[in-house]
Amino acid sequence: MNWLELIGWAGSAVLVWSLLQTAILRLRALNLVGCVVLIGYNAAIPVWPMVGLNVVLAVINVWYLRGMLTTRHDAATYQVVEVGVDDQFLAHTLRVHAADIARFNPGFTWHRGGERFAFLVVRADEVVGVVLAHAEPGGVAQVDLDYVTQRFRDFTPGEFVYRRSRLFTDKGFRQVVTPPGMVAPYYHRLGFHRQGDAYVLDLPAAA
C-alpha cells in the first residue's frame, strides 16, 4: 500500500467516523474534512465522478456549518420557555436523557422543596437544553441542572437563560450560582466569576 492509498483510506475513515458523531456541529465539521481529503485523493487517481460527489458534499457541509455557526448565539433562533416544575413534558425530557444528564452533571438531584423554576431552551420545536433552579436565602438562584442535549453538545444554549436576566430579576434574585463540579463548564464566557467549585453571576437590579 502506497502513501496515496493511505490518504484515501484515511479520508474514508474520517467520513465514517463523522457519521458516528451525536453532536451535529462535530458531525458536519468531520464530514467536511473527510470530503476534502477524498477530493484530493480521487483527483490524484483520477476518479472524477467521486471528485464531483465529494465536492457537492463539501459544499453542503459548508452551507450547514455556516448556518449553525452564525446562529449559535442568536436569540431569535433559540427560545427560552418557562414551564411548571411538575410539567409532564419536562419530566419526560429528564427521563429520556437521564443517563446523559448523570454523565455531565454528576450528583444532580432536583431540589424538592421551596420555590423552584424550570426552563426549556428550544430550537423551533426541538428541546436543546434544560435549566432547573431553586431559590436560596439572600436572593440567590441556585442552578440544579444545566443540560444540553447530545445533538447540540458543541453549543451553549443555556446562555439564553442567563442572558435574559429578567427571568431571574423579576423573581427577586440578585445572583445566579451554578452547580459545583459540572463537567466542561462554559460560564466564564457569560460574565460569571469563579467561586470555589461553582460560578456566580451578579444580576442587575430589577427595573
PDB file of C-alpha atoms in Angstrom:
ATOM      1  CA  MET A   1       0.000   0.000   0.000  1.00  0.00           C
ATOM      2  CA  ASN A   2       1.488   3.350  -1.071  1.00  0.00           C
ATOM      3  CA  TRP A   3       1.066   6.767   0.571  1.00  0.00           C
ATOM      4  CA  LEU A   4      -1.726   7.769  -1.836  1.00  0.00           C
ATOM      5  CA  GLU A   5      -3.832   4.768  -0.859  1.00  0.00           C
ATOM      6  CA  LEU A   6      -3.229   5.589   2.803  1.00  0.00           C
ATOM      7  CA  ILE A   7      -4.642   9.076   2.202  1.00  0.00           C
ATOM      8  CA  GLY A   8      -7.709   7.542   0.558  1.00  0.00           C
ATOM      9  CA  TRP A   9      -8.270   5.154   3.451  1.00  0.00           C
ATOM     10  CA  ALA A  10      -7.758   7.976   5.958  1.00  0.00           C
ATOM     11  CA  GLY A  11     -10.338  10.148   4.202  1.00  0.00           C
ATOM     12  CA  SER A  12     -12.826   7.271   4.158  1.00  0.00           C
ATOM     13  CA  ALA A  13     -12.189   6.596   7.848  1.00  0.00           C
ATOM     14  CA  VAL A  14     -12.829  10.242   8.779  1.00  0.00           C
ATOM     15  CA  LEU A  15     -16.037  10.183   6.708  1.00  0.00           C
ATOM     16  CA  VAL A  16     -17.294   7.087   8.520  1.00  0.00           C
ATOM     17  CA  TRP A  17     -16.197   8.475  11.902  1.00  0.00           C
ATOM     18  CA  SER A  18     -18.175  11.658  11.229  1.00  0.00           C
ATOM     19  CA  LEU A  19     -21.378   9.634  10.858  1.00  0.00           C
ATOM     20  CA  LEU A  20     -20.873   8.187  14.341  1.00  0.00           C
ATOM     21  CA  GLN A  21     -20.987  11.634  15.986  1.00  0.00           C
ATOM     22  CA  THR A  22     -24.060  12.588  18.000  1.00  0.00           C
ATOM     23  CA  ALA A  23     -23.173  16.311  18.111  1.00  0.00           C
ATOM     24  CA  ILE A  24     -24.381  17.853  14.867  1.00  0.00           C
ATOM     25  CA  LEU A  25     -21.663  20.535  14.598  1.00  0.00           C
ATOM     26  CA  ARG A  26     -18.893  17.974  15.051  1.00  0.00           C
ATOM     27  CA  LEU A  27     -20.558  15.656  12.522  1.00  0.00           C
ATOM     28  CA  ARG A  28     -20.614  18.361   9.845  1.00  0.00           C
ATOM     29  CA  ALA A  29     -17.041  19.509  10.541  1.00  0.00           C
ATOM     30  CA  LEU A  30     -15.554  15.998  10.401  1.00  0.00           C
ATOM     31  CA  ASN A  31     -17.604  15.129   7.338  1.00  0.00           C
ATOM     32  CA  LEU A  32     -16.208  18.215   5.614  1.00  0.00           C
ATOM     33  CA  VAL A  33     -12.632  17.177   6.479  1.00  0.00           C
ATOM     34  CA  GLY A  34     -13.247  13.698   5.072  1.00  0.00           C
ATOM     35  CA  CYS A  35     -14.714  15.136   1.866  1.00  0.00           C
ATOM     36  CA  VAL A  36     -11.741  17.453   1.334  1.00  0.00           C
ATOM     37  CA  VAL A  37      -9.269  14.577   1.785  1.00  0.00           C
ATOM     38  CA  LEU A  38     -11.210  12.393  -0.649  1.00  0.00           C
ATOM     39  CA  ILE A  39     -11.410  15.209  -3.194  1.00  0.00           C
ATOM     40  CA  GLY A  40      -7.606  15.305  -3.253  1.00  0.00           C
ATOM     41  CA  TYR A  41      -7.310  11.518  -3.339  1.00  0.00           C
ATOM     42  CA  ASN A  42      -9.817  10.990  -6.150  1.00  0.00           C
ATOM     43  CA  ALA A  43      -8.347  13.868  -8.172  1.00  0.00           C
ATOM     44  CA  ALA A  44      -4.904  12.230  -7.926  1.00  0.00           C
ATOM     45  CA  ILE A  45      -6.106   8.804  -9.132  1.00  0.00           C
ATOM     46  CA  PRO A  46      -8.110  10.321 -11.035  1.00  0.00           C
ATOM     47  CA  VAL A  47     -11.770   9.306 -10.496  1.00  0.00           C
ATOM     48  CA  TRP A  48     -13.748  12.385 -11.492  1.00  0.00           C
ATOM     49  CA  PRO A  49     -17.263  11.200 -10.561  1.00  0.00           C
ATOM     50  CA  MET A  50     -16.069  10.723  -6.968  1.00  0.00           C
ATOM     51  CA  VAL A  51     -14.396  14.128  -7.054  1.00  0.00           C
ATOM     52  CA  GLY A  52     -17.703  15.650  -8.117  1.00  0.00           C
ATOM     53  CA  LEU A  53     -19.626  13.778  -5.408  1.00  0.00           C
ATOM     54  CA  ASN A  54     -17.291  14.908  -2.642  1.00  0.00           C
ATOM     55  CA  VAL A  55     -17.250  18.494  -3.898  1.00  0.00           C
ATOM     56  CA  VAL A  56     -21.049  18.564  -3.664  1.00  0.00           C
ATOM     57  CA  LEU A  57     -20.971  17.014  -0.172  1.00  0.00           C
ATOM     58  CA  ALA A  58     -18.312  19.529   0.931  1.00  0.00           C
ATOM     59  CA  VAL A  59     -20.437  22.448  -0.293  1.00  0.00           C
ATOM     60  CA  ILE A  60     -23.469  21.067   1.581  1.00  0.00           C
ATOM     61  CA  ASN A  61     -21.413  20.747   4.776  1.00  0.00           C
ATOM     62  CA  VAL A  62     -20.055  24.288   4.432  1.00  0.00           C
ATOM     63  CA  TRP A  63     -23.606  25.585   3.932  1.00  0.00           C
ATOM     64  CA  TYR A  64     -24.905  23.909   7.082  1.00  0.00           C
ATOM     65  CA  LEU A  65     -21.829  24.787   9.139  1.00  0.00           C
ATOM     66  CA  ARG A  66     -22.172  28.440   8.185  1.00  0.00           C
ATOM     67  CA  GLY A  67     -25.817  28.427   9.266  1.00  0.00           C
ATOM     68  CA  MET A  68     -25.065  26.743  12.591  1.00  0.00           C
ATOM     69  CA  LEU A  69     -22.122  28.979  13.444  1.00  0.00           C
ATOM     70  CA  THR A  70     -23.892  32.225  12.548  1.00  0.00           C
ATOM     71  CA  THR A  71     -26.970  31.373  14.660  1.00  0.00           C
ATOM     72  CA  ARG A  72     -25.332  29.672  17.662  1.00  0.00           C
ATOM     73  CA  HIS A  73     -25.667  32.874  19.747  1.00  0.00           C
ATOM     74  CA  ASP A  74     -28.848  34.134  18.040  1.00  0.00           C
ATOM     75  CA  ALA A  75     -31.720  34.775  20.447  1.00  0.00           C
ATOM     76  CA  ALA A  76     -34.154  34.621  17.515  1.00  0.00           C
ATOM     77  CA  THR A  77     -33.097  31.029  16.806  1.00  0.00           C
ATOM     78  CA  TYR A  78     -33.175  29.724  20.391  1.00  0.00           C
ATOM     79  CA  GLN A  79     -36.155  30.468  22.626  1.00  0.00           C
ATOM     80  CA  VAL A  80     -36.463  30.057  26.402  1.00  0.00           C
ATOM     81  CA  VAL A  81     -39.764  28.640  27.637  1.00  0.00           C
ATOM     82  CA  GLU A  82     -40.505  28.588  31.351  1.00  0.00           C
ATOM     83  CA  VAL A  83     -42.545  25.539  32.340  1.00  0.00           C
ATOM     84  CA  GLY A  84     -44.044  24.289  35.563  1.00  0.00           C
ATOM     85  CA  VAL A  85     -41.746  22.181  37.720  1.00  0.00           C
ATOM     86  CA  ASP A  86     -44.326  19.377  37.610  1.00  0.00           C
ATOM     87  CA  ASP A  87     -44.808  19.660  33.847  1.00  0.00           C
ATOM     88  CA  GLN A  88     -45.180  16.218  32.256  1.00  0.00           C
ATOM     89  CA  PHE A  89     -43.116  17.089  29.190  1.00  0.00           C
ATOM     90  CA  LEU A  90     -40.272  18.302  31.443  1.00  0.00           C
ATOM     91  CA  ALA A  91     -40.443  15.028  33.376  1.00  0.00           C
ATOM     92  CA  HIS A  92     -40.349  13.099  30.089  1.00  0.00           C
ATOM     93  CA  THR A  93     -37.305  15.069  28.887  1.00  0.00           C
ATOM     94  CA  LEU A  94     -35.425  14.423  32.134  1.00  0.00           C
ATOM     95  CA  ARG A  95     -36.303  10.735  31.994  1.00  0.00           C
ATOM     96  CA  VAL A  96     -35.225  10.269  28.356  1.00  0.00           C
ATOM     97  CA  HIS A  97     -31.867  11.968  28.951  1.00  0.00           C
ATOM     98  CA  ALA A  98     -31.274  10.647  32.481  1.00  0.00           C
ATOM     99  CA  ALA A  99     -28.096   8.694  31.678  1.00  0.00           C
ATOM    100  CA  ASP A 100     -26.538  11.588  29.764  1.00  0.00           C
ATOM    101  CA  ILE A 101     -27.536  14.053  32.477  1.00  0.00           C
ATOM    102  CA  ALA A 102     -25.760  11.923  35.087  1.00  0.00           C
ATOM    103  CA  ARG A 103     -22.632  11.870  32.925  1.00  0.00           C
ATOM    104  CA  PHE A 104     -22.288  15.647  32.634  1.00  0.00           C
ATOM    105  CA  ASN A 105     -23.961  16.676  35.892  1.00  0.00           C
ATOM    106  CA  PRO A 106     -22.701  14.188  38.494  1.00  0.00           C
ATOM    107  CA  GLY A 107     -24.619  14.290  41.725  1.00  0.00           C
ATOM    108  CA  PHE A 108     -27.644  16.029  40.169  1.00  0.00           C
ATOM    109  CA  THR A 109     -30.777  15.941  42.295  1.00  0.00           C
ATOM    110  CA  TRP A 110     -33.880  18.005  41.588  1.00  0.00           C
ATOM    111  CA  HIS A 111     -34.416  20.160  44.703  1.00  0.00           C
ATOM    112  CA  ARG A 112     -37.813  19.157  46.049  1.00  0.00           C
ATOM    113  CA  GLY A 113     -38.681  21.918  48.482  1.00  0.00           C
ATOM    114  CA  GLY A 114     -39.275  25.663  48.317  1.00  0.00           C
ATOM    115  CA  GLU A 115     -39.521  27.845  45.238  1.00  0.00           C
ATOM    116  CA  ARG A 116     -38.369  26.046  42.076  1.00  0.00           C
ATOM    117  CA  PHE A 117     -38.042  27.048  38.425  1.00  0.00           C
ATOM    118  CA  ALA A 118     -37.690  25.174  35.155  1.00  0.00           C
ATOM    119  CA  PHE A 119     -36.694  26.475  31.727  1.00  0.00           C
ATOM    120  CA  LEU A 120     -36.579  24.645  28.405  1.00  0.00           C
ATOM    121  CA  VAL A 121     -34.366  26.024  25.639  1.00  0.00           C
ATOM    122  CA  VAL A 122     -35.891  25.169  22.263  1.00  0.00           C
ATOM    123  CA  ARG A 123     -34.850  25.496  18.639  1.00  0.00           C
ATOM    124  CA  ALA A 124     -38.050  25.551  16.595  1.00  0.00           C
ATOM    125  CA  ASP A 125     -39.909  22.573  18.134  1.00  0.00           C
ATOM    126  CA  GLU A 126     -36.829  20.709  19.404  1.00  0.00           C
ATOM    127  CA  VAL A 127     -35.677  20.840  23.032  1.00  0.00           C
ATOM    128  CA  VAL A 128     -31.931  21.529  23.079  1.00  0.00           C
ATOM    129  CA  GLY A 129     -31.392  22.371  26.733  1.00  0.00           C
ATOM    130  CA  VAL A 130     -32.857  22.304  30.251  1.00  0.00           C
ATOM    131  CA  VAL A 131     -32.092  24.630  33.168  1.00  0.00           C
ATOM    132  CA  LEU A 132     -33.513  23.864  36.613  1.00  0.00           C
ATOM    133  CA  ALA A 133     -33.063  26.110  39.638  1.00  0.00           C
ATOM    134  CA  HIS A 134     -34.385  26.774  43.117  1.00  0.00           C
ATOM    135  CA  ALA A 135     -34.377  29.739  45.484  1.00  0.00           C
ATOM    136  CA  GLU A 136     -31.824  30.047  48.258  1.00  0.00           C
ATOM    137  CA  PRO A 137     -31.767  32.724  51.008  1.00  0.00           C
ATOM    138  CA  GLY A 138     -30.284  36.122  50.156  1.00  0.00           C
ATOM    139  CA  GLY A 139     -31.769  36.413  46.670  1.00  0.00           C
ATOM    140  CA  VAL A 140     -29.739  33.534  45.230  1.00  0.00           C
ATOM    141  CA  ALA A 141     -30.971  31.361  42.371  1.00  0.00           C
ATOM    142  CA  GLN A 142     -29.169  28.045  42.755  1.00  0.00           C
ATOM    143  CA  VAL A 143     -28.945  26.135  39.478  1.00  0.00           C
ATOM    144  CA  ASP A 144     -29.604  22.422  39.952  1.00  0.00           C
ATOM    145  CA  LEU A 145     -29.190  21.395  36.324  1.00  0.00           C
ATOM    146  CA  ASP A 146     -27.829  22.987  33.157  1.00  0.00           C
ATOM    147  CA  TYR A 147     -28.095  20.311  30.478  1.00  0.00           C
ATOM    148  CA  VAL A 148     -27.564  20.348  26.710  1.00  0.00           C
ATOM    149  CA  THR A 149     -28.849  17.528  24.515  1.00  0.00           C
ATOM    150  CA  GLN A 150     -26.322  15.456  22.594  1.00  0.00           C
ATOM    151  CA  ARG A 151     -27.069  16.953  19.166  1.00  0.00           C
ATOM    152  CA  PHE A 152     -26.234  20.433  20.451  1.00  0.00           C
ATOM    153  CA  ARG A 153     -23.372  19.474  22.761  1.00  0.00           C
ATOM    154  CA  ASP A 154     -20.994  21.758  20.786  1.00  0.00           C
ATOM    155  CA  PHE A 155     -23.264  24.734  21.509  1.00  0.00           C
ATOM    156  CA  THR A 156     -24.155  26.558  24.752  1.00  0.00           C
ATOM    157  CA  PRO A 157     -27.959  27.034  24.613  1.00  0.00           C
ATOM    158  CA  GLY A 158     -28.121  27.579  28.383  1.00  0.00           C
ATOM    159  CA  GLU A 159     -26.622  31.012  27.749  1.00  0.00           C
ATOM    160  CA  PHE A 160     -30.032  32.249  26.558  1.00  0.00           C
ATOM    161  CA  VAL A 161     -31.469  31.665  30.025  1.00  0.00           C
ATOM    162  CA  TYR A 162     -28.724  33.704  31.710  1.00  0.00           C
ATOM    163  CA  ARG A 163     -28.552  36.439  29.069  1.00  0.00           C
ATOM    164  CA  ARG A 164     -32.225  37.153  29.688  1.00  0.00           C
ATOM    165  CA  SER A 165     -31.523  38.230  33.256  1.00  0.00           C
ATOM    166  CA  ARG A 166     -35.128  39.363  33.785  1.00  0.00           C
ATOM    167  CA  LEU A 167     -36.053  35.693  34.034  1.00  0.00           C
ATOM    168  CA  PHE A 168     -34.332  35.887  37.436  1.00  0.00           C
ATOM    169  CA  THR A 169     -34.506  39.566  38.437  1.00  0.00           C
ATOM    170  CA  ASP A 170     -38.290  39.669  38.019  1.00  0.00           C
ATOM    171  CA  LYS A 171     -38.421  36.914  40.639  1.00  0.00           C
ATOM    172  CA  GLY A 172     -36.295  38.994  43.032  1.00  0.00           C
ATOM    173  CA  PHE A 173     -32.956  37.245  42.546  1.00  0.00           C
ATOM    174  CA  ARG A 174     -29.642  39.085  42.806  1.00  0.00           C
ATOM    175  CA  GLN A 175     -27.292  36.218  41.980  1.00  0.00           C
ATOM    176  CA  VAL A 176     -27.245  33.002  39.989  1.00  0.00           C
ATOM    177  CA  VAL A 177     -24.972  30.220  41.295  1.00  0.00           C
ATOM    178  CA  THR A 178     -24.139  27.202  39.132  1.00  0.00           C
ATOM    179  CA  PRO A 179     -23.940  23.624  40.407  1.00  0.00           C
ATOM    180  CA  PRO A 180     -20.452  22.635  41.621  1.00  0.00           C
ATOM    181  CA  GLY A 181     -18.468  20.010  39.762  1.00  0.00           C
ATOM    182  CA  MET A 182     -20.215  20.399  36.410  1.00  0.00           C
ATOM    183  CA  VAL A 183     -18.283  18.784  33.545  1.00  0.00           C
ATOM    184  CA  ALA A 184     -16.951  21.232  30.888  1.00  0.00           C
ATOM    185  CA  PRO A 185     -18.474  24.466  32.264  1.00  0.00           C
ATOM    186  CA  TYR A 186     -18.765  27.438  29.909  1.00  0.00           C
ATOM    187  CA  TYR A 187     -19.887  30.145  32.354  1.00  0.00           C
ATOM    188  CA  HIS A 188     -16.702  32.222  32.233  1.00  0.00           C
ATOM    189  CA  ARG A 189     -17.818  33.306  28.732  1.00  0.00           C
ATOM    190  CA  LEU A 190     -21.127  34.666  30.052  1.00  0.00           C
ATOM    191  CA  GLY A 191     -19.921  37.064  32.741  1.00  0.00           C
ATOM    192  CA  PHE A 192     -19.869  34.563  35.630  1.00  0.00           C
ATOM    193  CA  HIS A 193     -16.938  34.592  38.048  1.00  0.00           C
ATOM    194  CA  ARG A 194     -15.421  31.544  39.699  1.00  0.00           C
ATOM    195  CA  GLN A 195     -16.269  30.899  43.333  1.00  0.00           C
ATOM    196  CA  GLY A 196     -14.835  27.644  44.621  1.00  0.00           C
ATOM    197  CA  ASP A 197     -16.173  24.772  42.503  1.00  0.00           C
ATOM    198  CA  ALA A 198     -19.063  26.869  41.176  1.00  0.00           C
ATOM    199  CA  TYR A 199     -19.605  30.034  39.111  1.00  0.00           C
ATOM    200  CA  VAL A 200     -21.570  33.105  40.192  1.00  0.00           C
ATOM    201  CA  LEU A 201     -23.419  35.675  38.084  1.00  0.00           C
ATOM    202  CA  ASP A 202     -24.259  39.020  39.742  1.00  0.00           C
ATOM    203  CA  LEU A 203     -27.575  40.226  38.362  1.00  0.00           C
ATOM    204  CA  PRO A 204     -28.522  43.845  37.632  1.00  0.00           C
ATOM    205  CA  ALA A 205     -31.075  45.455  39.914  1.00  0.00           C
ATOM    206  CA  ALA A 206     -34.664  44.938  38.785  1.00  0.00           C
ATOM    207  CA  ALA A 207     -36.108  47.940  36.971  1.00  0.00           C
TER     208      ALA A 207
END
